[in-house]
Coordinates of C-alpha atoms and ligand atoms in Angstrom, one line a residue:
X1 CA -36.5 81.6 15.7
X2 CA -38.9 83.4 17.6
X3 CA -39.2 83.5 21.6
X4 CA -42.6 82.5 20.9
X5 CA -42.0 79.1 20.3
X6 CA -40.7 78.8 23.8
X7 CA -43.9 79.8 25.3
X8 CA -45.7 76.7 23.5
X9 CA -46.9 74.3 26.1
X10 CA -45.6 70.3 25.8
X11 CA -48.8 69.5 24.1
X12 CA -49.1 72.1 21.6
X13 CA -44.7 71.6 21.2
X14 CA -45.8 67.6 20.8
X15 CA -48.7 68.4 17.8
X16 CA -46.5 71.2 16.0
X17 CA -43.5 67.9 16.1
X18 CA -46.3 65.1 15.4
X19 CA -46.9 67.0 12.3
X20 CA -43.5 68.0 11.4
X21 CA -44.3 71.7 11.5
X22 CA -41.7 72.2 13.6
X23 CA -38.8 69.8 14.0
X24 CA -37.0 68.6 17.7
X25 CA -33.7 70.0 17.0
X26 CA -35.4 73.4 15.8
X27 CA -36.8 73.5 19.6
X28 CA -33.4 72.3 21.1
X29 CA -31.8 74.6 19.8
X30 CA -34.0 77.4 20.7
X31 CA -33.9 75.9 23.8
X32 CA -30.1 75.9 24.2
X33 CA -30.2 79.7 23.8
X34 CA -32.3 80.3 26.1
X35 CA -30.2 78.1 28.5
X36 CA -27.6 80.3 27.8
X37 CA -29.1 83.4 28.1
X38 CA -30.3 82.7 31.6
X39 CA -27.0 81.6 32.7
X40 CA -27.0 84.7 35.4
X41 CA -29.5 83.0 36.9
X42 CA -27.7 80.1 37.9
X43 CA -30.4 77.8 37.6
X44 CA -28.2 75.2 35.9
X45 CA -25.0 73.1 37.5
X46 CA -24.3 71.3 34.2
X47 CA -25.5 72.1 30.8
X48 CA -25.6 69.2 28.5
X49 CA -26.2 70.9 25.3
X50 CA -24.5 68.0 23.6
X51 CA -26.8 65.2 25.0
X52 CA -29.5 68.0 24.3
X53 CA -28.7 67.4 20.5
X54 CA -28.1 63.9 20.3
X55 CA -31.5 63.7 21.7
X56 CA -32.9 65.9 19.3
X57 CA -31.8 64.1 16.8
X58 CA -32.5 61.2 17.4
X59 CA -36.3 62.3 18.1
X60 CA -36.6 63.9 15.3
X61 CA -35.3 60.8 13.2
X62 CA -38.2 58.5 15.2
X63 CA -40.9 61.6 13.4
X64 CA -40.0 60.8 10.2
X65 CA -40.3 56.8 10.6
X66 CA -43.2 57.0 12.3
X67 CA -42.3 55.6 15.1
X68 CA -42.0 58.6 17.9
X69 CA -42.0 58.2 21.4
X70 CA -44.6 59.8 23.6
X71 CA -42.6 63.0 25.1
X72 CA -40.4 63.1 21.9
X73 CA -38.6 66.4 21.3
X74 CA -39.5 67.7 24.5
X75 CA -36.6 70.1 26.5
X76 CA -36.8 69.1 30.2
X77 CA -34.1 69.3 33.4
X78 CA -33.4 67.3 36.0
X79 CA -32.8 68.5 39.6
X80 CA -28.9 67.4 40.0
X81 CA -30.2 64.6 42.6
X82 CA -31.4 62.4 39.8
X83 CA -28.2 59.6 38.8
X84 CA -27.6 60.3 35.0
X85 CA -25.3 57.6 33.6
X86 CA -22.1 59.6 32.6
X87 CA -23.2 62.7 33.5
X88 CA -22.2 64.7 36.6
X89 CA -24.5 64.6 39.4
X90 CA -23.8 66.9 42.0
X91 CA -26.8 67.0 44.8
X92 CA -25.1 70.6 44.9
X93 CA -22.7 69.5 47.5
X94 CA -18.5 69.9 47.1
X95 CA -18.6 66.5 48.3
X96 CA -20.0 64.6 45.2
X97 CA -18.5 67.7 42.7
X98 CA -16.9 64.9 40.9
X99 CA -19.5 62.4 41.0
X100 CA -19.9 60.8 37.3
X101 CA -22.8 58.0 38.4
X102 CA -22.1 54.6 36.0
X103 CA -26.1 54.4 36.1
X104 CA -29.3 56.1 36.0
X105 CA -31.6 56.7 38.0
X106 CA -35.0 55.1 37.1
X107 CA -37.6 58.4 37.2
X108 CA -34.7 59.8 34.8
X109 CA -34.5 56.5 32.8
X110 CA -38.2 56.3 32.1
X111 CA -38.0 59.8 30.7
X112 CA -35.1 59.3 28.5
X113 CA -37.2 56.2 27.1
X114 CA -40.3 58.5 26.4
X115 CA -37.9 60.7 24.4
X116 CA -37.5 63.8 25.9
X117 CA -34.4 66.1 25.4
X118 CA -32.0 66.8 28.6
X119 CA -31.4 70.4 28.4
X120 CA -29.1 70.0 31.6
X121 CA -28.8 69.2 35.7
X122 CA -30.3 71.7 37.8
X123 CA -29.0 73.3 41.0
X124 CA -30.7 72.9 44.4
X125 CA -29.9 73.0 47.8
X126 CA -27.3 70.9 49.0
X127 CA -28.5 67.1 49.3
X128 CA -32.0 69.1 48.8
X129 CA -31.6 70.5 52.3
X130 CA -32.7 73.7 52.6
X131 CA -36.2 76.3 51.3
X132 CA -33.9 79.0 49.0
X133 CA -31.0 77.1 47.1
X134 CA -28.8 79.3 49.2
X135 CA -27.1 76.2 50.6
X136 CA -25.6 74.9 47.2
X137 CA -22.2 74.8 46.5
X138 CA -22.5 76.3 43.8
X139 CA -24.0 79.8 45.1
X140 CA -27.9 79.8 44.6
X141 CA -29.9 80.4 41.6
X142 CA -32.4 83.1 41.6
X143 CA -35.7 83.7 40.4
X144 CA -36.8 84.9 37.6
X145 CA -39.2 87.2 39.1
X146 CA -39.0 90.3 41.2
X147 CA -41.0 92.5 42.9
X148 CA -42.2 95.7 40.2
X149 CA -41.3 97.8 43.1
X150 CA -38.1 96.9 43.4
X151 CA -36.5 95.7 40.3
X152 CA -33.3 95.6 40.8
X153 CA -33.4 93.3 44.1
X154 CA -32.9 89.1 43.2
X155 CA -34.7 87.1 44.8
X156 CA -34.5 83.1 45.8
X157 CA -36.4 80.5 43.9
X158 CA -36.9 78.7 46.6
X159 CA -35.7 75.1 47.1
X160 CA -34.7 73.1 47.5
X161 CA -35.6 72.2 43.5
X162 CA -34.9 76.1 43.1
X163 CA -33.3 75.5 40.2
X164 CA -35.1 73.0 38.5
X165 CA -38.2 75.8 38.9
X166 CA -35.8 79.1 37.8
X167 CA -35.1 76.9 34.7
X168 CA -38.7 76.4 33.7
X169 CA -40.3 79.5 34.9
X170 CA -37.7 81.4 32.5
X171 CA -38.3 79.0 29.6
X172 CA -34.9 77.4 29.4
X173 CA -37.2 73.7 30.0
X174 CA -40.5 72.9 29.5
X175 CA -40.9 71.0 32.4
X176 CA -38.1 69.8 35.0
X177 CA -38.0 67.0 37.9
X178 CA -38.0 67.9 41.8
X179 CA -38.0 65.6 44.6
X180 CA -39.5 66.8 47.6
X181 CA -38.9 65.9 51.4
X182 CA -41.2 68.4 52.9
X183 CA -42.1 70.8 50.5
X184 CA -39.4 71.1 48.0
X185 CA -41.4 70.9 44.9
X186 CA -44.4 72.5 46.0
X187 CA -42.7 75.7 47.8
X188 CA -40.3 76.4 44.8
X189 CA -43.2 76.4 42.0
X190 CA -45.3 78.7 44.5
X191 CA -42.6 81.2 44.2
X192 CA -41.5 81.0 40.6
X193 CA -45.7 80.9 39.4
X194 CA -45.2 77.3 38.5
X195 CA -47.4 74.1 38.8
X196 CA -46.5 71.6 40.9
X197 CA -46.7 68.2 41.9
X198 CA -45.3 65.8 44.7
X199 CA -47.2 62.5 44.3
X200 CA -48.5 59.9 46.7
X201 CA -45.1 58.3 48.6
X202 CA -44.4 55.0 46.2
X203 CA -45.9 56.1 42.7
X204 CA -42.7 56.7 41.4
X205 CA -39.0 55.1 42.3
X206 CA -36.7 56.2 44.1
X207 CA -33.8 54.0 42.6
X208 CA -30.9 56.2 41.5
X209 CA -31.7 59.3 43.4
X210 CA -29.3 61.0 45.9
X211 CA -31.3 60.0 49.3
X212 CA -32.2 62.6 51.7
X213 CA -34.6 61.2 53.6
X214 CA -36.2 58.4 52.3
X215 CA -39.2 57.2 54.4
X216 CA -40.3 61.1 52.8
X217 CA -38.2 61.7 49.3
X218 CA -40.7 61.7 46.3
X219 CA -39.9 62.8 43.2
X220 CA -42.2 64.6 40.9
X221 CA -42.6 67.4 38.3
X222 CA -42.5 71.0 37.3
X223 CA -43.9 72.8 34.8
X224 CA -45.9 75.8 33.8
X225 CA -49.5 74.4 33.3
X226 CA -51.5 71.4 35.1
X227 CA -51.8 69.3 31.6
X228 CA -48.1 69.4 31.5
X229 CA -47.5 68.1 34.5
X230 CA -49.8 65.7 33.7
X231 CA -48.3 64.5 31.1
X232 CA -44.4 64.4 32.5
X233 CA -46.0 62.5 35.4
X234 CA -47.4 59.8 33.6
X235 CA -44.2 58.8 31.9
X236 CA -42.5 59.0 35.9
X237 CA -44.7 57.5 37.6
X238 CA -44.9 53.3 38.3
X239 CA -43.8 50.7 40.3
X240 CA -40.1 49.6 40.2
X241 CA -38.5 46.1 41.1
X242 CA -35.1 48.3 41.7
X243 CA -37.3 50.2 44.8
X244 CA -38.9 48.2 47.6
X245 CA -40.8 51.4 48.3
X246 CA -42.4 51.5 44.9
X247 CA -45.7 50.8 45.4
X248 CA -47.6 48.3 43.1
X249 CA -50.4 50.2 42.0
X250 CA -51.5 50.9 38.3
X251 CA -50.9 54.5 36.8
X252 CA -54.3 55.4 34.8
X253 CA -54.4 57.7 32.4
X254 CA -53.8 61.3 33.9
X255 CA -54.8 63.5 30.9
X256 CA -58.1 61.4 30.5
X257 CA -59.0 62.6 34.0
X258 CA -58.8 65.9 33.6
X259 CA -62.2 67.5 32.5
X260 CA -62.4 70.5 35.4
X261 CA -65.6 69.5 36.4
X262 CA -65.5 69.4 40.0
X263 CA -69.5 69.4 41.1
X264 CA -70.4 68.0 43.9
X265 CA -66.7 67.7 45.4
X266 CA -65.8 68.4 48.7
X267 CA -63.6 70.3 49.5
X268 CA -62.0 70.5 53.1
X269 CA -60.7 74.0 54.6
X270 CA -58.8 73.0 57.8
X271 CA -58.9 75.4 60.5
X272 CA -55.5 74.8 62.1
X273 CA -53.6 76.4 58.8
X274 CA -55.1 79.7 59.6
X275 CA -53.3 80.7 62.6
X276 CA -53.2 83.8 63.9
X277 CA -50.6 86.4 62.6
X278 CA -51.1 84.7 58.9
X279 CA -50.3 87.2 56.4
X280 CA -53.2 89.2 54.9
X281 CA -51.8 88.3 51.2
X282 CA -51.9 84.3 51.9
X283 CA -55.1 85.1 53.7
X284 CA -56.8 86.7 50.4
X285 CA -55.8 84.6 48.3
X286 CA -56.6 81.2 50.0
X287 CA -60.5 82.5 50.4
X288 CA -60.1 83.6 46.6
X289 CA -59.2 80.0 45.8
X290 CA -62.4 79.0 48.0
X291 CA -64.7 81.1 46.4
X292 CA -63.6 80.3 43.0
X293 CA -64.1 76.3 43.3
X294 CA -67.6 77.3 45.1
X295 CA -68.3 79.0 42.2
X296 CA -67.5 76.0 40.3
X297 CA -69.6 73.7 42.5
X298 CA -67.8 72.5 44.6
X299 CA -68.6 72.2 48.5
X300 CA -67.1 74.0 51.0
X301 CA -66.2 72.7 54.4
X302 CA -63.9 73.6 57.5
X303 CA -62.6 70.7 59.1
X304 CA -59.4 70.0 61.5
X305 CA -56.6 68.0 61.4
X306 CA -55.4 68.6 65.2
X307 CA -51.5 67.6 65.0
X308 CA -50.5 70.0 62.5
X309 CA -48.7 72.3 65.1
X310 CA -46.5 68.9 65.7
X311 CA -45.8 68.5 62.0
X312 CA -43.0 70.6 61.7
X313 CA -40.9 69.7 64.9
X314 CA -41.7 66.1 64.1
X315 CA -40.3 66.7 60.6
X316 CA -37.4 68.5 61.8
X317 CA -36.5 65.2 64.1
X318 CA -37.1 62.4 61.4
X319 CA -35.8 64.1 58.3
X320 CA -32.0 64.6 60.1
X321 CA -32.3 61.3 61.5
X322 CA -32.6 59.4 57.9
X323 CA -30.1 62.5 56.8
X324 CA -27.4 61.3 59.2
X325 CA -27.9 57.9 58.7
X326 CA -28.4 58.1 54.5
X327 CA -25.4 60.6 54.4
X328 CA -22.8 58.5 56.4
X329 CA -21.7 56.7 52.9
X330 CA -19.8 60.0 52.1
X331 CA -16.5 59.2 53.8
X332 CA -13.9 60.3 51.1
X333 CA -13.3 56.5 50.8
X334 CA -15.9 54.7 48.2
X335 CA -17.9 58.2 46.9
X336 CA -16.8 61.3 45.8
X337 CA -14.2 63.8 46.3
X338 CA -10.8 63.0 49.1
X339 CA -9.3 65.7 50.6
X340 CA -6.1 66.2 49.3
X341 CA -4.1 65.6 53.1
X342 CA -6.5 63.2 54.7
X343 CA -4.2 62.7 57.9
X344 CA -2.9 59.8 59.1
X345 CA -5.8 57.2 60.2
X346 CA -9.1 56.2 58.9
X347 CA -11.0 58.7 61.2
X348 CA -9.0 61.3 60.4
X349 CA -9.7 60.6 56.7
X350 CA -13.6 61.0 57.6
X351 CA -13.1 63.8 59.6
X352 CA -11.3 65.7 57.0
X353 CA -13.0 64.6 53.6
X354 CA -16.4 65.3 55.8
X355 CA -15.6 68.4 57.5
X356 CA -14.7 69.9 54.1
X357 CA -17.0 68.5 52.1
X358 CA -20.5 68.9 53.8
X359 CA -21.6 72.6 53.8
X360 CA -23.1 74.3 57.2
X361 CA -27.0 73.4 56.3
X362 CA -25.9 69.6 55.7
X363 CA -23.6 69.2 59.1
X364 CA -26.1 71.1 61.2
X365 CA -29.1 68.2 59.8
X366 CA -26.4 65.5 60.4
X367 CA -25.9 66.7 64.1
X368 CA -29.5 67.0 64.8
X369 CA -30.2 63.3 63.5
X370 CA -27.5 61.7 65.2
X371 CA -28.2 63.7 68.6
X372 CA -32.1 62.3 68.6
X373 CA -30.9 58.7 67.3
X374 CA -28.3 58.7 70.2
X375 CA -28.9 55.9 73.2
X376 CA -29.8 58.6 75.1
X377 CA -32.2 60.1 73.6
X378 CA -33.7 57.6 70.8
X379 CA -36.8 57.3 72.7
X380 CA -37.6 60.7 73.4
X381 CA -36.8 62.2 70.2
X382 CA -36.6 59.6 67.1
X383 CA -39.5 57.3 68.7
X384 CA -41.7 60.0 70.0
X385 CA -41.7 61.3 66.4
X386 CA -42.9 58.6 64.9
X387 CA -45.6 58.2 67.4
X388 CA -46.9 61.7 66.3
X389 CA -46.2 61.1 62.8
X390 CA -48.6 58.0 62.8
X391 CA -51.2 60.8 64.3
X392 CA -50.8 63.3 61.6
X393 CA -51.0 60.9 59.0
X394 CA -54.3 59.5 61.1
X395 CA -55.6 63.0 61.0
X396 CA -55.9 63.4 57.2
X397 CA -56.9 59.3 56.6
X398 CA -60.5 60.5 59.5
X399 CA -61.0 63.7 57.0
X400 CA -61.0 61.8 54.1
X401 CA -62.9 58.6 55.3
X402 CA -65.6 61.4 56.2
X403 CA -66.3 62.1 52.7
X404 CA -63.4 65.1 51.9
X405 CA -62.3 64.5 48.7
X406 CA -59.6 67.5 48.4
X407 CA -58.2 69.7 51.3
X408 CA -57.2 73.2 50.2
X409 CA -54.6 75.3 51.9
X410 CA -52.0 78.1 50.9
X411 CA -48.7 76.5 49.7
X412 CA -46.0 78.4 51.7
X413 CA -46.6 80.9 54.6
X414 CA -45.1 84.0 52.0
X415 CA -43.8 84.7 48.7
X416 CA -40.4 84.5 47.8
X417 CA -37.7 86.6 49.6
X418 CA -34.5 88.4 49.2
X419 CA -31.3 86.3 48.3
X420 CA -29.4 88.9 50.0
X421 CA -31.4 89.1 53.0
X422 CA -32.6 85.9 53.8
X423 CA -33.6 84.8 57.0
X424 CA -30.8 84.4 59.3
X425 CA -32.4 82.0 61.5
X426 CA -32.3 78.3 60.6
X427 CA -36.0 78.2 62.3
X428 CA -37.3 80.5 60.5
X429 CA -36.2 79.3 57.5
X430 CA -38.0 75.6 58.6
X431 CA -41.2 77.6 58.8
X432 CA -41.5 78.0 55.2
X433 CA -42.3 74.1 54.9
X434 CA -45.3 74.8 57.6
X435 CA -48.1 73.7 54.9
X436 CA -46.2 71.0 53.0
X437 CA -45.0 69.0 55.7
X438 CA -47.7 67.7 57.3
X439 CA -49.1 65.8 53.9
X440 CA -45.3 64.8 53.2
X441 CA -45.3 62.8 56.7
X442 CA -48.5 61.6 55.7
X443 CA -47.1 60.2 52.1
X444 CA -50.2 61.7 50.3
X445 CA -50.0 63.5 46.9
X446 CA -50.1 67.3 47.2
X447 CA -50.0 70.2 44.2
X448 CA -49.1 73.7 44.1
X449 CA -51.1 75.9 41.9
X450 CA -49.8 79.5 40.8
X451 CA -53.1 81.3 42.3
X452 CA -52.6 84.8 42.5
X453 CA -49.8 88.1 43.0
X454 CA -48.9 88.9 46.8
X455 CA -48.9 92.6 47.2
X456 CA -45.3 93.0 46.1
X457 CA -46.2 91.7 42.9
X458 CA -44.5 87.8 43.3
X459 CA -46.5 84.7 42.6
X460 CA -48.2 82.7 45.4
X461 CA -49.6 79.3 45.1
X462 CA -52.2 77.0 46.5
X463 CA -51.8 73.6 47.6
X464 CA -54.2 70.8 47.1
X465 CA -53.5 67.3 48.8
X466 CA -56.1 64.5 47.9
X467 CA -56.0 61.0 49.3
X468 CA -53.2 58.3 48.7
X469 CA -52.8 57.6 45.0
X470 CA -55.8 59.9 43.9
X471 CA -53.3 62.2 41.8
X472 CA -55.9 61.5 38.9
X473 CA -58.7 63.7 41.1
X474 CA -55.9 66.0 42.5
X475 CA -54.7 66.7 38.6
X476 CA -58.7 67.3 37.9
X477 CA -59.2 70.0 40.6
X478 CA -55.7 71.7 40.3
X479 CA -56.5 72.2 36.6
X480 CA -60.2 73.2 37.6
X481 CA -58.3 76.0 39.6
X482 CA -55.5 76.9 37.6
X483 CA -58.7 77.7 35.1
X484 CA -60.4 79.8 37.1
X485 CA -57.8 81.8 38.7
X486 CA -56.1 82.6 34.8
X487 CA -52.9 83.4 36.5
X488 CA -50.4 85.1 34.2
X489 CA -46.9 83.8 34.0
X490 CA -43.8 85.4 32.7
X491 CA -42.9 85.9 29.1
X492 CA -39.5 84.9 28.0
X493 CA -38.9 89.0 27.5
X494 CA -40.1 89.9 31.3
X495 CA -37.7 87.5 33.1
X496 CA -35.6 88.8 35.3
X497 CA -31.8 88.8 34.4
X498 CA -29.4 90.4 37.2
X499 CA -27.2 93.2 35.5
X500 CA -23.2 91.4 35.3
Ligands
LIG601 N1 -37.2 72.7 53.1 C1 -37.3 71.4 53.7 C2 -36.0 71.0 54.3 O1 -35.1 71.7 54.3 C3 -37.7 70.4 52.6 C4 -36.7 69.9 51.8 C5 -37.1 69.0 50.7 O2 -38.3 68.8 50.5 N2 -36.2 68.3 50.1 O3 -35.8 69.9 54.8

């Protein structure tokens, strides 16, 4: 088979299958190779070649009746956060490395009824905690790019879906899931040169996916053009009985909205993500995304959203809080893996099956949440937060009541960095999700758009973030940009593979 057929995009892969020019199982298998070929990547933690077949099969058995689903044949990955009935679902963490859910999640359910093909589960940060999937327990998976001027030095994904983007970017899925808290979608597709997407807080359910935080945990999708994620959206996206959170609203057609005309949209720049000490590379290329959906005619405008410098310390209160209170379940007694001498009273079971089981990134979030949720400091901290939070989110509502219909910004602060040399402090690291949190607190839908190299060569993305449940408009303009910028991906012979 040739690699070419792994550079097909869903909807070219769904007419070749329509037809029966090419047949599910011919693209599963290629598929599988490729899987296996990227193993030293790491960007898997369970392969399900297997299920991968079965799938296949079955697809390609619903072609010849006629009666084919609407993703059929299509090889996708789920971030291992996702519940998939009988299949191990890890969240990463040592503490759930034996966790075979008896049900599925409904995002991963919905898919499995549109007929794609599960090519596997994909690494991430532990309990999706973390910008680099260094925190898994399962070491981190790496990227398939690096820099052309220095080759030989691997580099994070990001994260915390690092995985889930490493899969796709080096062609071993077509398209993958991601949940993302504050950025974890977005961030990870800016540094593998993927699309995308985090919809609007309640499109799609939460049921059946390890919680993180969940007044902020969305899940969405990867993959390496805008009509692809499109298309993977739509069959995600809904309300769901099973989550109260789910909101009610009607999912219209995605690919129907996307025509790239963007005339006459406005477009808001706001001043407060250009501080000072930005880098020159994020810089250029956010005023090369403005000029190139002028150019399109759209209208430029600056306007501010004056809390962002409180979005990250906000984020970093709530996020641990609902960590420390979503993660207490883990206790060695109902969930997941015992230690093997869990002492002699019930708290020294928790102790021990906890002190083992949650990795450094995952205590240090469950200290900081139960420290601001303590008596003593629930109003200062926890309440305070939420105060501010309510202002950010009433920030972006005033820009868009104005008449904004988008709000550009770069996607992460740089590209992606060294997996040997990451940063060392846990701040730093928390200032990579500078220009996704803010539209996370606010629940709105926000994409990231491969839009250009930085100068060492790695991909950077943009972010758009429309209003609440406008991911029709969002789709439009994203794929109005991806157009324009004609940003050039990797080939399944230029991914980078670390020598064994
Ligand atoms: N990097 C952020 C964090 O560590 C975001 C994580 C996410 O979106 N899941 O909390």
């Amino acid at each position: 088979m040739p690699n070419s057929l792994l550079t097909l995009s869903a909807l070219e892969l769904l007419s070749l299958l329509k037809k029966r020019e090419l047949s599910a199982l011919d693209v599963c298998e290629n598929y599988i190779s490729q899987v296996e070929k990227i193993r030293p990547l790491n960007a898997f933690v369970t392969e399900t070649p297997d299920v991968a077949r079965k799938n296949a099969e079955d697809a390609d058995k619903r072609y010849k009746s006629g009666s084919s689903l609407p993703l059929d044949g299509l090889p996708f990955a789920h971030k291992d956060l996702f519940a998939t009935e009988g299949i191990l679902t890890t969240s990463s963490s040592k503490i759930l490395s034996n966790f075979i859910p008896p049900y599925e999640s409904t995002v991963s359910q919905k898919l499995k009824d549109s007929g794609v093909v599960l090519m596997g589960k994909t690494n991430m940060d532990e309990f999706a905690m973390g910008s680099s999937t260094i925190t898994s327990h399962y070491g981190p998976s790496l990227n398939p790019w690096v820099s052309p001027s220095s080759p030989t030095t691997a580099l994070v994904p990001g994260g915390s879906s690092g995985g889930s983007t490493a899969a796709v970017a080096a062609f071993a899925a077509i398209a993958s899931t991601g949940t993302d808290t504050g950025g974890s979608i977005r961030q990870p597709a800016s540094y593998c040169g993927l699309v995308g997407i985090k919809p609007t807080y309640g499109r799609s359910s939460r049921y059946g996916i390890v919680a993180f935080a969940s007044s902020l945990d969305q899940a969405g999708v990867h993959a390496r053009s805008v009509k692809d994620a499109a298309l993977f959206l739509q069959y995600m996206a809904g309300h769901d009985p099973k989550d109260s959170t789910s909101a009610k609203v009607d999912v219209p057609s995605y690919l129907e909205a996307i025509t790239g005309d963007i005339k006459g949209k406005r477009i808001g720049i706001p001043k407060e993500y250009r501080p000072e000490g930005l880098s020159p590379d994020i810089s250029r290329l956010w005023d090369k995304g403005i000029a190139l959906l002028q150019e399109r005619g759209a209208l430029i405008e600056e306007i501010s959203l004056p809390h962002t410098d409180l979005a990250l310390p906000v984020y970093y209160i709530l996020a641990p809080a609902e960590a420390s209170s979503n993660l207490a379940r883990y206790d060695g007694v109902r969930f997941g893996v015992r230690v093997e001498h869990p002492g002699d009273t019930l708290n020294d079971l928790y102790e021990h099956t906890r002190g083992s089981g949650f990795g450094a990134e995952v205590k240090r979030r469950i200290f900081l949440g139960t420290y601001v949720l303590s008596s003593g400091f629930y109003d200062a901290y926890f309440l305070k937060a939420q105060k501010v939070r309510f202002l950010i989110a009433e920030d972006f509502k005033k820009v868009f009541q104005n008449g904004i219909d988008f709000i550009l910004t770069p996607t992460t602060p740089s590209g992606a960095f060294s997996v040997e040399n990451p940063p060392q402090d846990p701040i730093e690291m928390y200032l990579n999700d500078v220009f996704t949190v803010p539209s996370s607190l606010a629940g709105l839908p926000a994409i990231s758009v491969p839009a250009g190299l930085s100068e060492k060569g790695l991909p950077l993305g943009l972010q758009l973030i429309a209003p609440a449940f406008q991911e029709s408009g969002l789709l439009n303009i994203a794929y109005a940009l991806e157009h324009a910028v004609q940003f050039k991906g990797l080939t399944p012979e230029t991914i980078f593979l670390p020598q064994a």
